[in-house]
Amino acid sequence: MRLRLFFLILILFTGCRSNSEYTIISGGFRFSADLKLSPAEKRADSVLNARRKELLTRKGDNWSLFRSFTSTKAELQKEDLYAIFKKMPKGGLVHVHATAAGDVDWLISFALSMPECFVYWSEENASYTPGQLAFFPDGNIPPGWLPIQELAHSDPDLKTKLFRLYTLGPEDENLPDLWIEFEKIFKRVGAFIYYKPVFISYFKNSLESLASEGIQFVELRTSLGKILNEDGTTTTDEAVIELYKSVVTVVRASHPFFDLRIIANAGRGGTLEAVGDQVQRINRFKLQYPEMIVGFDLVGEEAKGYSNGYFSPALLNSQAPLFLHGGESISASNHNIGDAVNLNAPRIGHGINLFFFPDLEKTLIANKTLLELCPISNQELQYVPDFRLHPALGYLQRGVQATLGSDDPAFFQSLGLTDDYFVAYLSWNLDLRSIKKLVLNSITYGGQSYPAQQVHLDLFNKRWEEFIQCVNMQ
Ligand SMILES: [Zn+2]
């Protein structure tokens, strides 16, 4: 009898304990705990959750999506649940790089339509890499360059070959250094995009496509480099910003509330002096265009470039807030997140390796520092082998604030933000409250001033209500 009573107490005790642990862990997306869902939102949460359960049961635990977005994306994008996420209002896209923000298929077709466009189609050398695009208004064509239309005439597979050269895919998975290939893509398409007639069409197409995915504003990371004119001259510094502004005016004809902001950047492979010069240049822009220039950042592979701390003397002079890449790494010796915190950065790009530094995580939570998470980028660049193993899930559970970005979607065969939200929803067991918080954070942590921020919040709330109604009619 005594023994039976002992076991009864033991069962009750352990049962209670496991229940309370379950509550803490499973319901514990602390970063979104302050949001209260309406009854309609709770119904929508159940609708989406049931659909996710059906999809994941049908695909099984070994679904290739978790380990390879590029080989599964076509199948993924046919799902009804994906179509719902495509319609979801997404607030701001606050982590995306200009050269990789568009659509590679569009880029190839546009290049093929231009008789003056040349492609390098010879052996790799220090200056050029196969598939590199350029224009030569002065008529001096270096060896190895061909008019792209001439090459297309003799090679019917050119489009497919170029697509492989301008994107990462399964064929690149076993490369010894993926970043070398990744950076070659920037080299291949950079001079093409920054040719004035292409620049205008490319950004018009890219921004319209983002706006039609429910993105209200974009904070574009760019060095604001000069643009080549058709007569061979280059634009002045101010003309580059004016060009961006003129593109936004065109986009607003079909998306009246759309906004574009710039996070100017410098390369972390450069010298302290070069970064200092770029900070001063951007400070001048910030004075001239205070609403347009919203941040400053360092870009490039963290493992090979200098740390955020190394550039502190230059970065401390920035008049724009520091939205620094940090922790795009799985190395315990990478301290870029800590450096960014020391530099009072309100937002940090990626933050993958935060799991090595629990005290730093507490600081991020206390300071309400935002992580710009980029799940597809992290998988494609092989920092995270499986979306379900992404450490961000733990960060969100413990209360680190975050939003989602797409980083370099064109090069990852992705478009916009739907793909990132969808894989995060499927892989991290997020509830609708957390999805909404990720989106809201993109607005409340955005670089725009208060009145503009309120306009975007009001617009988002209206669109969100319509979205919830739409989900509940499914
Ligand atoms: Zn980035």
XYZ file of N, CA and C and ligand atoms in Angstrom, residues 95 97 325 350 407, ligand 1:
16
model
N 16.942 43.254 -44.888
C 18.283 42.707 -45.131
C 18.314 42.083 -46.519
N 20.785 42.581 -50.358
C 21.891 43.277 -51.046
C 21.468 43.614 -52.479
N 26.584 43.404 -40.165
C 26.667 41.949 -40.238
C 27.510 41.484 -39.043
N 22.304 38.411 -39.336
C 22.539 36.970 -39.156
C 22.623 36.540 -37.683
N 18.651 38.384 -47.892
C 20.097 38.490 -48.116
C 20.457 38.630 -49.603
Zn 23.896 40.121 -45.898
